[in-house]
PDB file of C-alpha atoms and ligand atoms in Angstrom:
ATOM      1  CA  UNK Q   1     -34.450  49.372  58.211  1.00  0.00           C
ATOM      2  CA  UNK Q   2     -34.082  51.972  55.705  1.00  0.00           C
ATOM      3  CA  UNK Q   3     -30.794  54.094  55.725  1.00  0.00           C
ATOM      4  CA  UNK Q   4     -31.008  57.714  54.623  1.00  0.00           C
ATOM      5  CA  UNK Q   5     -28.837  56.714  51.496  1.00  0.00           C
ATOM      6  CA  UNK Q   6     -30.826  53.511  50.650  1.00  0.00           C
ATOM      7  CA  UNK Q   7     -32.184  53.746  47.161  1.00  0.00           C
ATOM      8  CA  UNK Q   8     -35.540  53.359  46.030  1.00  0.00           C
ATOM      9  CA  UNK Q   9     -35.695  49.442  43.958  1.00  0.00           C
ATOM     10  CA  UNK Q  10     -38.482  48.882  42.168  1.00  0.00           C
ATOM     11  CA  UNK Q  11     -38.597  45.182  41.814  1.00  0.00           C
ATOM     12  CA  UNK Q  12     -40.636  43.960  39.103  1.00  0.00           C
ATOM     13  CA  UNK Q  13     -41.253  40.479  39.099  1.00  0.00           C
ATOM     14  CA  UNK Q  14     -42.681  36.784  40.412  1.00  0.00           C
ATOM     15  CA  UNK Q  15     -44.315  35.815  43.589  1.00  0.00           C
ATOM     16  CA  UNK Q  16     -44.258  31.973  44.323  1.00  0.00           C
ATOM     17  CA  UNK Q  17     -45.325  29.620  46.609  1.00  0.00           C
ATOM     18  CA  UNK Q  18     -42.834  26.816  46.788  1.00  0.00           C
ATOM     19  CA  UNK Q  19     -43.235  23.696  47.811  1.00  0.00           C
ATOM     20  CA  UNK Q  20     -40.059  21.919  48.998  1.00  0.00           C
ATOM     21  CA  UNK Q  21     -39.589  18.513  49.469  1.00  0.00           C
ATOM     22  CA  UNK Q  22     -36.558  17.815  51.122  1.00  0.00           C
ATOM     23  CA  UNK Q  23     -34.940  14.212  50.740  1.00  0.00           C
ATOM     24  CA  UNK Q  24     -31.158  12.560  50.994  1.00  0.00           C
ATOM     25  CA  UNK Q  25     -30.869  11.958  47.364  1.00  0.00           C
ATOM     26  CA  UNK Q  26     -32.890  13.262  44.260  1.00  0.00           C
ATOM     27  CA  UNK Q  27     -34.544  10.666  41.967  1.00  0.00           C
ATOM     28  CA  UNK Q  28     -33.021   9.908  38.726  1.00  0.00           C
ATOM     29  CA  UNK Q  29     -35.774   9.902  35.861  1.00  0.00           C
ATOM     30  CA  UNK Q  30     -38.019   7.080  36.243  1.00  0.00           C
ATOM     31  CA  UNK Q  31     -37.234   6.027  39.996  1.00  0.00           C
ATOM     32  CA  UNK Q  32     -38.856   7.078  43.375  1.00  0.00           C
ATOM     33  CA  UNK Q  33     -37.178   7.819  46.501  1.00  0.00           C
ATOM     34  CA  UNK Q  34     -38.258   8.737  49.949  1.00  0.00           C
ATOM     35  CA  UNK Q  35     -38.303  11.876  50.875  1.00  0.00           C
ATOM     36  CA  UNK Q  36     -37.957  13.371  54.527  1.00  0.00           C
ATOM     37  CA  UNK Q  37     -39.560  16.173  55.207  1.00  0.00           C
ATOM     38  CA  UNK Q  38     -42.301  18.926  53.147  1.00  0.00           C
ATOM     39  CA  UNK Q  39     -42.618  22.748  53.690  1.00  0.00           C
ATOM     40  CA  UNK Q  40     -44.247  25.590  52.079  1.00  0.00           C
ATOM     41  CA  UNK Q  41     -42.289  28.366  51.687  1.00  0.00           C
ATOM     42  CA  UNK Q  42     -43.018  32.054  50.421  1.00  0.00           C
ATOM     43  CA  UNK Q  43     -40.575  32.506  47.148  1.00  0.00           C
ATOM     44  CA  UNK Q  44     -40.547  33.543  43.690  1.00  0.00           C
ATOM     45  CA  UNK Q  45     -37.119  35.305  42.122  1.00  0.00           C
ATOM     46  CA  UNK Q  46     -38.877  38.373  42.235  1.00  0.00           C
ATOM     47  CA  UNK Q  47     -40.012  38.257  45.555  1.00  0.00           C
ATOM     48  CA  UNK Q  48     -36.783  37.024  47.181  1.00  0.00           C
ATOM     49  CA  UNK Q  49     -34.973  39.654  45.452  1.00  0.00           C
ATOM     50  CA  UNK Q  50     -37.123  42.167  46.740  1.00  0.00           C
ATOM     51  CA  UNK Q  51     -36.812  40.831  49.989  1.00  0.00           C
ATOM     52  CA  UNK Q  52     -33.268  40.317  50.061  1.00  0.00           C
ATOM     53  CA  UNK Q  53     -33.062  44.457  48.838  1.00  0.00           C
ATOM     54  CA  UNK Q  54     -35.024  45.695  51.739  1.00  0.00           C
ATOM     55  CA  UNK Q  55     -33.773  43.435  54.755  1.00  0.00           C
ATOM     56  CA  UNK Q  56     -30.509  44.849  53.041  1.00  0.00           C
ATOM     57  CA  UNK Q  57     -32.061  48.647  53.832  1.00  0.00           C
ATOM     58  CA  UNK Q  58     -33.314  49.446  50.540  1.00  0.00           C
ATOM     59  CA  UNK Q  59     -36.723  51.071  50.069  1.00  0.00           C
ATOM     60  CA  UNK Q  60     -38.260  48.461  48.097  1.00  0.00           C
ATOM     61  CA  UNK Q  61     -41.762  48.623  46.056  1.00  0.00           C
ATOM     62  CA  UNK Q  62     -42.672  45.501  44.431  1.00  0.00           C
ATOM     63  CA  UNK Q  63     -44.549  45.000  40.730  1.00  0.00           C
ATOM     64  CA  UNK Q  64     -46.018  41.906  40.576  1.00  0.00           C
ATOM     65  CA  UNK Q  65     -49.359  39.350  40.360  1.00  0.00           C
ATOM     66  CA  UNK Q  66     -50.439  37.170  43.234  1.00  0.00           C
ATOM     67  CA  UNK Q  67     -53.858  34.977  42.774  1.00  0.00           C
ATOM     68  CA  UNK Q  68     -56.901  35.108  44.451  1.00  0.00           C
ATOM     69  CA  UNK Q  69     -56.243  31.691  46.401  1.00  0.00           C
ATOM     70  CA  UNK Q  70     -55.103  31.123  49.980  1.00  0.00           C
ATOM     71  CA  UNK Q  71     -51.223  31.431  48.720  1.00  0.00           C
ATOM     72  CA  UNK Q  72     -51.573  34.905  47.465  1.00  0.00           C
ATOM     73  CA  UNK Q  73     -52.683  35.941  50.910  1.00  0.00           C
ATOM     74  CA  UNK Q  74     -49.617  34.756  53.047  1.00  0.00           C
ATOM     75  CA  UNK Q  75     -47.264  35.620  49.875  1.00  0.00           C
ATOM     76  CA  UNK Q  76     -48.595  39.460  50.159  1.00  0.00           C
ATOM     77  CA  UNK Q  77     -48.336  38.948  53.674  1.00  0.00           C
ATOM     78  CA  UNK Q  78     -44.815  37.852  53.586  1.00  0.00           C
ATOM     79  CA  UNK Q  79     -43.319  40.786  51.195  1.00  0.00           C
ATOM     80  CA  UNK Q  80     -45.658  43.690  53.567  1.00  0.00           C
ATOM     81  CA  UNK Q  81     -43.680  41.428  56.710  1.00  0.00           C
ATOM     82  CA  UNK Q  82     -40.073  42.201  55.095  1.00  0.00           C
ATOM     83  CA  UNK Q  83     -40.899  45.924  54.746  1.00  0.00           C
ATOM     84  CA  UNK Q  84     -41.828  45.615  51.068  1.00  0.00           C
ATOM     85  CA  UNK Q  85     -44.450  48.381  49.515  1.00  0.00           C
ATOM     86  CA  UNK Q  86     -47.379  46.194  48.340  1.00  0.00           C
ATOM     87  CA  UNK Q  87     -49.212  48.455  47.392  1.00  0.00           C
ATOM     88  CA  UNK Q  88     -49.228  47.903  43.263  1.00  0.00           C
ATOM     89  CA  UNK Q  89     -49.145  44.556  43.760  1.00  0.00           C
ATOM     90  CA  UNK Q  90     -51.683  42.721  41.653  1.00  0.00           C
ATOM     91  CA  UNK Q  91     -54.684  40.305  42.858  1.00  0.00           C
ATOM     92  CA  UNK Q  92     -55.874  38.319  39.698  1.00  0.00           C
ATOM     93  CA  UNK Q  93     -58.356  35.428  39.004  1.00  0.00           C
ATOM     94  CA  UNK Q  94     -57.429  32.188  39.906  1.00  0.00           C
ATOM     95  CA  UNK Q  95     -54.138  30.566  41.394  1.00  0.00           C
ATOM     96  CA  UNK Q  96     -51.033  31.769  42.441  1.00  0.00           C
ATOM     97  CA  UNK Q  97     -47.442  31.089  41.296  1.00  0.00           C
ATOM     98  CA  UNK Q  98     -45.854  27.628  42.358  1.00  0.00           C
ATOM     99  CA  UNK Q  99     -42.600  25.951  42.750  1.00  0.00           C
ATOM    100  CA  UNK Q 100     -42.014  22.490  43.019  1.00  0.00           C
ATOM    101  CA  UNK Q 101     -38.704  22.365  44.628  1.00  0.00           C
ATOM    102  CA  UNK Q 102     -36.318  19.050  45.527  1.00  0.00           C
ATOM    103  CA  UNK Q 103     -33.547  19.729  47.857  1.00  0.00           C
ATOM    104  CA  UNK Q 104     -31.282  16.956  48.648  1.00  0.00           C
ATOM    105  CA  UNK Q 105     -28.311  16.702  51.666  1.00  0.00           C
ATOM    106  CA  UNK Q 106     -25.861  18.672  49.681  1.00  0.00           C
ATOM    107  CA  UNK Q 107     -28.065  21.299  49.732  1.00  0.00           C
ATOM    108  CA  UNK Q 108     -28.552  21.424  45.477  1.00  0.00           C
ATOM    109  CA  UNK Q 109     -31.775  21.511  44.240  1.00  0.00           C
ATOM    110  CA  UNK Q 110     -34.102  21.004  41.228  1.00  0.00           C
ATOM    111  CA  UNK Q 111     -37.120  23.698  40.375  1.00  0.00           C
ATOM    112  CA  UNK Q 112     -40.384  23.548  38.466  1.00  0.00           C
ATOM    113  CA  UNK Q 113     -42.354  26.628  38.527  1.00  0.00           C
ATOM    114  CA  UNK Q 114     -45.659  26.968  37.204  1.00  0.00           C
ATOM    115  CA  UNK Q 115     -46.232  30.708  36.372  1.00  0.00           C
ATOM    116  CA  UNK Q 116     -49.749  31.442  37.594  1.00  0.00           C
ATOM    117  CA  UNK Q 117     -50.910  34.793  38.637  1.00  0.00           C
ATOM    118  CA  UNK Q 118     -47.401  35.751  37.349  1.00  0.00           C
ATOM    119  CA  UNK Q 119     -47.953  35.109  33.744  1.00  0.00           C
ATOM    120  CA  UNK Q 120     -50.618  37.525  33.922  1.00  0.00           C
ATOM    121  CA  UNK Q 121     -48.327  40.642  34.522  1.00  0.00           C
ATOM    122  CA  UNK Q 122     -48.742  41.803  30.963  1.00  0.00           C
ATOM    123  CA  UNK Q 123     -49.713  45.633  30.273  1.00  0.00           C
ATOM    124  CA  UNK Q 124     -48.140  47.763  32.845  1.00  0.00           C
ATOM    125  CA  UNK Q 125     -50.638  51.125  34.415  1.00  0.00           C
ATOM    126  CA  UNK Q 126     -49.851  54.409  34.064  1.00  0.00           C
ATOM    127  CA  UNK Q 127     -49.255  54.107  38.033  1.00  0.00           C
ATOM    128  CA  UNK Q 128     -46.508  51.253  37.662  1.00  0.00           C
ATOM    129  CA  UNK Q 129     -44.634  52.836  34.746  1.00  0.00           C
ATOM    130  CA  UNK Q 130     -44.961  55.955  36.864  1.00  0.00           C
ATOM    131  CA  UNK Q 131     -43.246  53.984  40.263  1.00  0.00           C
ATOM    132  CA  UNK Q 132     -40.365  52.638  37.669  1.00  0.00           C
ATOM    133  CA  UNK Q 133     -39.360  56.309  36.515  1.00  0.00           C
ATOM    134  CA  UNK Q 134     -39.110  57.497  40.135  1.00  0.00           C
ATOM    135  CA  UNK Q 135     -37.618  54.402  41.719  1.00  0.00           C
ATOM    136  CA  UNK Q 136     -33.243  54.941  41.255  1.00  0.00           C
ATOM    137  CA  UNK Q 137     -33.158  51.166  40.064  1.00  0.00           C
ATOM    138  CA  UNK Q 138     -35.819  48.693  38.524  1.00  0.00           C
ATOM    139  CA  UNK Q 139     -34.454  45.044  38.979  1.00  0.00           C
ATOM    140  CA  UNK Q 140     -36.367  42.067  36.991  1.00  0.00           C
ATOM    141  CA  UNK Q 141     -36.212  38.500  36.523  1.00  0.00           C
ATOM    142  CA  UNK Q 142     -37.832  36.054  33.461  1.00  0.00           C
ATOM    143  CA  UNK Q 143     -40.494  35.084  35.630  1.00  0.00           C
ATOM    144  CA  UNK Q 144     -43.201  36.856  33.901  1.00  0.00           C
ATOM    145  CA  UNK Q 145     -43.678  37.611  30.401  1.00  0.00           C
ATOM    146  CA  UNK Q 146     -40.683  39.061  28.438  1.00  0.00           C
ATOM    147  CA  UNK Q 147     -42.494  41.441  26.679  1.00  0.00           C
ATOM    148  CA  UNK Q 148     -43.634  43.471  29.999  1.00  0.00           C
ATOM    149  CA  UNK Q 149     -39.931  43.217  31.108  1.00  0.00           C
ATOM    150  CA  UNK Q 150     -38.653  44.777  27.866  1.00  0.00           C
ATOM    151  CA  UNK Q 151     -41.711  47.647  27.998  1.00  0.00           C
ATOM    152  CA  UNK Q 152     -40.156  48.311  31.903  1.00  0.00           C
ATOM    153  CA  UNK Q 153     -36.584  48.456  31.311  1.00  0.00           C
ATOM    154  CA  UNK Q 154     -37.280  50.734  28.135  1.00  0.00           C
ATOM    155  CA  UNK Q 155     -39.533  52.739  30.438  1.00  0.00           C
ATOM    156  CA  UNK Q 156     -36.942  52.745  32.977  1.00  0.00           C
ATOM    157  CA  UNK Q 157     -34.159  53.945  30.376  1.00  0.00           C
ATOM    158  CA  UNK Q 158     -35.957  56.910  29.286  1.00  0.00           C
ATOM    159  CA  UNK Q 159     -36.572  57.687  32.669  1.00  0.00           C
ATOM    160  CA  UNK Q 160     -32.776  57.561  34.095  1.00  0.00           C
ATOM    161  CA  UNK Q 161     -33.838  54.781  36.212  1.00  0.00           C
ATOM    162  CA  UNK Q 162     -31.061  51.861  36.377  1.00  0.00           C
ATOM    163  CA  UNK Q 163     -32.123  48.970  34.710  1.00  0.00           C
ATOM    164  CA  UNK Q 164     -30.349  45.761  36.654  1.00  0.00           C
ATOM    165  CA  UNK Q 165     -31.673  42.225  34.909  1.00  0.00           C
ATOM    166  CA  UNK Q 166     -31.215  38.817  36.615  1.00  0.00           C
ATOM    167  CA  UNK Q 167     -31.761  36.776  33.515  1.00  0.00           C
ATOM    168  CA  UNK Q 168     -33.112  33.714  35.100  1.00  0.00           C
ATOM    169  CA  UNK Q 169     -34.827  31.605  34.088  1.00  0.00           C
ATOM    170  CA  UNK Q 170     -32.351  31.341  30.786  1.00  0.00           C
ATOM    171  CA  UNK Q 171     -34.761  32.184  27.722  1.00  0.00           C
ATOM    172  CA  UNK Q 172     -34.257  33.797  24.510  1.00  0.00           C
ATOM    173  CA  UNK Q 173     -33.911  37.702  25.058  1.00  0.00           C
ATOM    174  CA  UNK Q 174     -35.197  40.096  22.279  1.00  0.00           C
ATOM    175  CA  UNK Q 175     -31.970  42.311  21.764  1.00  0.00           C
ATOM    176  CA  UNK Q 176     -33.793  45.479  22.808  1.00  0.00           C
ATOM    177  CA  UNK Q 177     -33.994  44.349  26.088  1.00  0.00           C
ATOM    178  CA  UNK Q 178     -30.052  43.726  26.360  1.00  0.00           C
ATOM    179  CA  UNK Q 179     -29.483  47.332  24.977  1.00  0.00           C
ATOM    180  CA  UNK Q 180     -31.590  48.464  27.905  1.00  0.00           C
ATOM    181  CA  UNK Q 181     -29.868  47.085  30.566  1.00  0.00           C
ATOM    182  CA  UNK Q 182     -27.112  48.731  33.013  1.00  0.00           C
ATOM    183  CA  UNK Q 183     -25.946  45.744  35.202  1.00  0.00           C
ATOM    184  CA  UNK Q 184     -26.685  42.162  34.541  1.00  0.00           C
ATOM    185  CA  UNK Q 185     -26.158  39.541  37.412  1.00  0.00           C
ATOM    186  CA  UNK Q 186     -25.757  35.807  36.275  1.00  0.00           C
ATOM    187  CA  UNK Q 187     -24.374  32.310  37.693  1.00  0.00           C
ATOM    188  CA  UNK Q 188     -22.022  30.314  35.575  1.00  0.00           C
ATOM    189  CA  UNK Q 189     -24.348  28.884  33.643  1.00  0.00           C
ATOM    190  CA  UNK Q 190     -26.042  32.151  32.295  1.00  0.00           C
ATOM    191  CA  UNK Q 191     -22.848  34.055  31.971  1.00  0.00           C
ATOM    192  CA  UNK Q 192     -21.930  30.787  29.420  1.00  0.00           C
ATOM    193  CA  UNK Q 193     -25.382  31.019  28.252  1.00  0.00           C
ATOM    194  CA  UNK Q 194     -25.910  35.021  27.136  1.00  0.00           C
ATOM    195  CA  UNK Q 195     -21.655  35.161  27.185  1.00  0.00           C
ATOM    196  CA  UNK Q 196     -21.835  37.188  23.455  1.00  0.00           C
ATOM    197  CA  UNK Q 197     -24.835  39.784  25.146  1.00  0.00           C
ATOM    198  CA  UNK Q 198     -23.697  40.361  28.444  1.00  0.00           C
ATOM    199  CA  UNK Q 199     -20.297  41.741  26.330  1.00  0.00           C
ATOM    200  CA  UNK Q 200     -22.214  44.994  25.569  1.00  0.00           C
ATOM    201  CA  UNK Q 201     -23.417  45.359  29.154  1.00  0.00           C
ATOM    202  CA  UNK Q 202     -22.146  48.030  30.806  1.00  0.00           C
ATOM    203  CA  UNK Q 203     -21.744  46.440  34.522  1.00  0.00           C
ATOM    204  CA  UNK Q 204     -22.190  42.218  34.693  1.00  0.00           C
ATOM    205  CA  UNK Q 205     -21.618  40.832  38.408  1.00  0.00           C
ATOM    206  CA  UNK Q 206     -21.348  37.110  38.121  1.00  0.00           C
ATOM    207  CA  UNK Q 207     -21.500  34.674  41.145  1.00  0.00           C
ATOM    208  CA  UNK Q 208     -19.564  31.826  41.272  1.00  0.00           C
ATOM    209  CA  UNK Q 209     -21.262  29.141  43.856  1.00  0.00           C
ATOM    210  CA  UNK Q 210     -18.958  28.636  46.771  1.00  0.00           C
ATOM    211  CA  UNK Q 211     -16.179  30.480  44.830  1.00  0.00           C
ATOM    212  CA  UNK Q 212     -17.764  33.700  45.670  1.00  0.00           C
ATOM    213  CA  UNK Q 213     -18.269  36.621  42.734  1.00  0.00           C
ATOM    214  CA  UNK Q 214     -16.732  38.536  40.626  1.00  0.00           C
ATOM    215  CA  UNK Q 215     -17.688  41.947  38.445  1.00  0.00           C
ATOM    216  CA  UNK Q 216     -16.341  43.313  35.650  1.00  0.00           C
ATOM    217  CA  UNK Q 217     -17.140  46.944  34.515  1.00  0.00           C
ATOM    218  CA  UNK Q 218     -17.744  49.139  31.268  1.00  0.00           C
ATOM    219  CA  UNK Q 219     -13.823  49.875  31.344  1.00  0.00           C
ATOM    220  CA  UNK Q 220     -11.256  47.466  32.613  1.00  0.00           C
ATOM    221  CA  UNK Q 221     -12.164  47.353  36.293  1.00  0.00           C
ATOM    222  CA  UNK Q 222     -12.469  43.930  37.193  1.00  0.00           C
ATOM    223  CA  UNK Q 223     -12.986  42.446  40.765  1.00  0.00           C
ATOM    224  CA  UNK Q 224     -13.382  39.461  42.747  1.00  0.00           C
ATOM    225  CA  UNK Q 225     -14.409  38.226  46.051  1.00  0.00           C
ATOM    226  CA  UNK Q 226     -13.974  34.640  47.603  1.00  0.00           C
ATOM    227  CA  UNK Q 227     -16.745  32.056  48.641  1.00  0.00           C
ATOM    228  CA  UNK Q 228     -17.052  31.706  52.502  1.00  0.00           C
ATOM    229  CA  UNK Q 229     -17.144  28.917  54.349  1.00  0.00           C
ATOM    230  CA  UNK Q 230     -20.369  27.714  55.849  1.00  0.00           C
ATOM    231  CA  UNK Q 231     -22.169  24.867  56.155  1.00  0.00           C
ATOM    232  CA  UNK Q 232     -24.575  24.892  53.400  1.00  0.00           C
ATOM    233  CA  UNK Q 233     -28.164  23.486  53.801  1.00  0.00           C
ATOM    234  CA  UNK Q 234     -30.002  24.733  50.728  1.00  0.00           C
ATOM    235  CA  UNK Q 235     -29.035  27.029  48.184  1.00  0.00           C
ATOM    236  CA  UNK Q 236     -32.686  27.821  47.364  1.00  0.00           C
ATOM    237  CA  UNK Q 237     -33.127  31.494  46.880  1.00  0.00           C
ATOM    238  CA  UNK Q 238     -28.670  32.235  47.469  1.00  0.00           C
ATOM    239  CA  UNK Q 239     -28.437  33.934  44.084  1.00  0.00           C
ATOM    240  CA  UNK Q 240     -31.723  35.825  44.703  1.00  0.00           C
ATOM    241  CA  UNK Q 241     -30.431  37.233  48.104  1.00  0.00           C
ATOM    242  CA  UNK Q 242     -27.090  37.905  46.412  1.00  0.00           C
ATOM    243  CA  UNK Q 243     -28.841  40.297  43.849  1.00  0.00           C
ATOM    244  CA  UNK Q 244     -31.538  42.057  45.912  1.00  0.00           C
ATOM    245  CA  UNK Q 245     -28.591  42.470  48.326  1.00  0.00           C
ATOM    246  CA  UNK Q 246     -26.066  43.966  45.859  1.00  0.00           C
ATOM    247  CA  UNK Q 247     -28.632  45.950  43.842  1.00  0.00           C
ATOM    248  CA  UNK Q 248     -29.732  47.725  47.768  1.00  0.00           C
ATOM    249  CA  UNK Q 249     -25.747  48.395  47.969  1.00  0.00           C
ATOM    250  CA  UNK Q 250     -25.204  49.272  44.610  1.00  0.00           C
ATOM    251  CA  UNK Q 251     -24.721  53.121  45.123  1.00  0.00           C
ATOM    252  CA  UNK Q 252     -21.817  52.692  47.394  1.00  0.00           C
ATOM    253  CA  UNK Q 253     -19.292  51.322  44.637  1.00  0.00           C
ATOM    254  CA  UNK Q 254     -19.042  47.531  43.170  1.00  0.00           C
ATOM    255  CA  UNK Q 255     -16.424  46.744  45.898  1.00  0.00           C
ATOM    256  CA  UNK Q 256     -18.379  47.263  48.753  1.00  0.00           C
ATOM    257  CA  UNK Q 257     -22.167  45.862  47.267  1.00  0.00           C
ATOM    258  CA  UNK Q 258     -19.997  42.428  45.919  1.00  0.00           C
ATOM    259  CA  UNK Q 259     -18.574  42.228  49.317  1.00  0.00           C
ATOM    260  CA  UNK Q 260     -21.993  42.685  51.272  1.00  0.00           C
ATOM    261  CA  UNK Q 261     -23.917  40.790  48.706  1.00  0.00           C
ATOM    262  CA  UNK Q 262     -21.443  38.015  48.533  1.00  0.00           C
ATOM    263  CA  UNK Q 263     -21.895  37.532  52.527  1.00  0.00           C
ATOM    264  CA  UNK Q 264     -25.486  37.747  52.351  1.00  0.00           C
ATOM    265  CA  UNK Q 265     -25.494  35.191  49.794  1.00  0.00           C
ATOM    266  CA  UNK Q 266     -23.566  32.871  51.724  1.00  0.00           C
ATOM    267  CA  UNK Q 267     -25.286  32.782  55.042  1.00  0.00           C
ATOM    268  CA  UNK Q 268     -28.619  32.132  52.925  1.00  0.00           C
ATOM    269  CA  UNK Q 269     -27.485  28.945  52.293  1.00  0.00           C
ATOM    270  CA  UNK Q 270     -27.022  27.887  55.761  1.00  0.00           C
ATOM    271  CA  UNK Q 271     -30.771  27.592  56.165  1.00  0.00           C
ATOM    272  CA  UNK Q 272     -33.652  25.875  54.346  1.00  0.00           C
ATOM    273  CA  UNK Q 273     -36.369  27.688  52.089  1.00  0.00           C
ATOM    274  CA  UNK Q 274     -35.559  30.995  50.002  1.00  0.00           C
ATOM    275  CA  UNK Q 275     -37.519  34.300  51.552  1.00  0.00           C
ATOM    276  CA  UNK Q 276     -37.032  31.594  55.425  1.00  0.00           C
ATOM    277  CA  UNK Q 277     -33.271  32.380  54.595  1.00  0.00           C
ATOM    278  CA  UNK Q 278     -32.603  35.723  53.475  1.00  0.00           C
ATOM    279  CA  UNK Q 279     -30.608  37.559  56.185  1.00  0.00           C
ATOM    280  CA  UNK Q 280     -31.006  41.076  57.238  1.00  0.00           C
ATOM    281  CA  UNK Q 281     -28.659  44.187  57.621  1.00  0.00           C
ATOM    282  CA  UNK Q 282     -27.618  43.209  61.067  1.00  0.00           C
ATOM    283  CA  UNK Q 283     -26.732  39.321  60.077  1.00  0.00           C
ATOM    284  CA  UNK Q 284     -24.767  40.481  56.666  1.00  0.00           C
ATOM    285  CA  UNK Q 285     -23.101  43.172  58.996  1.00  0.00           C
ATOM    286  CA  UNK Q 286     -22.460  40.538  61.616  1.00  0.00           C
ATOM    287  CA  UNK Q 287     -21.028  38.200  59.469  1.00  0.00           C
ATOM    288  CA  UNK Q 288     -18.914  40.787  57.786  1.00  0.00           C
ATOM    289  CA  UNK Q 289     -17.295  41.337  60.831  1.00  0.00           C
ATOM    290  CA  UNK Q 290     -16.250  37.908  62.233  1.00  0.00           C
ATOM    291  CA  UNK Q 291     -15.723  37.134  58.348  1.00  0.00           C
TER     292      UNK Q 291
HETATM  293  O1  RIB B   1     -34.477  31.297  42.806  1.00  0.00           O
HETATM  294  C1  RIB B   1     -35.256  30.512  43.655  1.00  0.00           C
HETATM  295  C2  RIB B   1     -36.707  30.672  43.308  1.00  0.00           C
HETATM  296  O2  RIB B   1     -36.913  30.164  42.009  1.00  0.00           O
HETATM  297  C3  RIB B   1     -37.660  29.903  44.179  1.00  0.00           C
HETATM  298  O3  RIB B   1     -38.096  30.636  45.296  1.00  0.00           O
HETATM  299  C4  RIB B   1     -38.771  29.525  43.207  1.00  0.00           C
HETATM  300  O4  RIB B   1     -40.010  30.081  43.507  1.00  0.00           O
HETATM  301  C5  RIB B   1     -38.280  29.942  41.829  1.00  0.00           C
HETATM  302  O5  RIB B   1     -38.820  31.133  41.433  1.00  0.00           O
END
């Protein structure tokens, strides 16, 4: 539920369908194993980050392409469920976004994700750029083309709007696009990958797996929180409800939105899918409390 502070996210970004296969131990290349069980699950960085952002109270309104296909239905129908603002959401010819996804008993995965309906998000309307310059943050993902993320977070500059970037997938960013950004949120591997970009970005939050996060500011504030212990099923979708948590908290200071987005990203790993495990206010609150 919304909270009179929440801000208003715009989330621009992907809309998948995954389909997880879940099985003891993944194949190496070449070999087949068995697997044990198969479930379709609404996801999509974009979508779970949006998701994540209003069951944390934000106002969220999600940018964004969904085919015309049976998938696109119960993916809109999934983000309207979680109290997401559909309403600029795009139908387009043909199918939706996929995921192939392979968990295995420690709970790590592999991904494959066919773009779809999402590499179709190219021009932005006069109504989208319109919803980015009144939302307080935009947050994006490299789900869908680069070029519409750069025209957004350029819009969103010029506009006062934060601009917070989860670059994931890791792909070549046009340096314009770093200049536009206000907070960047990585994993290890990113933060290794962009390490001589994210220097000149103002706030970076980087999570740390089970170790838990840590941010580091424009000055010399510099923070950290520890992992939590839980008993981790699949960390599908964690680092997606980390950011659309911490971006929803973001106005109350980096202590407090690491802390809540840290817990939230935690107790999505204790269940299986990525929007199936994003907690709410009430869970991340709950948690918070018993620690
Ligand atoms: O970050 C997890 C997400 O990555 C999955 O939901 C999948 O759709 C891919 O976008």
């Amino acid at each position: 539920m919304d909270r009179p502070d929440s801000p208003t996210v715009v989330v621009l970004g992907s809309v998948n369908m995954d389909l997880v296969t879940t099985t003891a131990r993944r194949p190496a290349p070449g070999e087949t194993v068995l697997g044990s069980e198969f479930a379709t699950v609404p996801g999509g960085k974009g979508a779970n980050q949006a998701i994540a952002a209003a069951r944390s109270g934000a106002r969220v309104r999600f940018l964004g392409a969904i085919g015309d296909d049976a998938f696109g239905t119960e993916l809109a129908a999934t983000l309207s469920e979680a109290g997401v603002d559909t309403t600029l959401l795009r139908r387009v010819d043909g199918a939706s976004g996929i995921a192939t996804i392979v968990v295995d008993d420690t709970g790590e995965n592999n991904i494959i994700v066919v773009a779809g309906a999402n590499g179709r998000v190219t021009e932005l309307t006069n109504t989208e750029l319109a919803a980015i310059a009144d939302a307080d943050i935009l947050l994006c993902q490299l789900e869908i083309p680069i070029d519409t993320v750069l025209a957004a977070a350029r819009h969103a500059r010029t506009s006062g709007t934060v601009v917070a970037l989860n670059p994931s997938p890791v792909a070549p960013l046009p340096a314009d696009l770093w200049a536009a950004v206000d907070l960047a949120i990585v994993n290890s591997l990113e933060s290794e990958q962009y390490s001589a970009e994210l220097a000149q970005v103002a706030h970076v939050v980087r999570t740390l797996g089970r170790n838990g996060a840590e941010y580091r500011g424009a000055e010399t504030d510099e923070l950290s929180v520890g992992g939590l212990t839980v008993d981790v099923v699949d960390t599908t979708g964690a680092g997606d409800t980390f950011t659309g948590a911490l971006v929803a908290t973001w106005n109350q200071g980096a202590t407090t939105a690491l802390t809540w987005a840290n817990t939230a990203g935690s107790l999505a790993t204790t269940r299986l899918g990525a929007s199936s495990s994003i907690p709410d206010s009430a869970q991340i609150a709950a948690a918070l409390t018993t620690g």
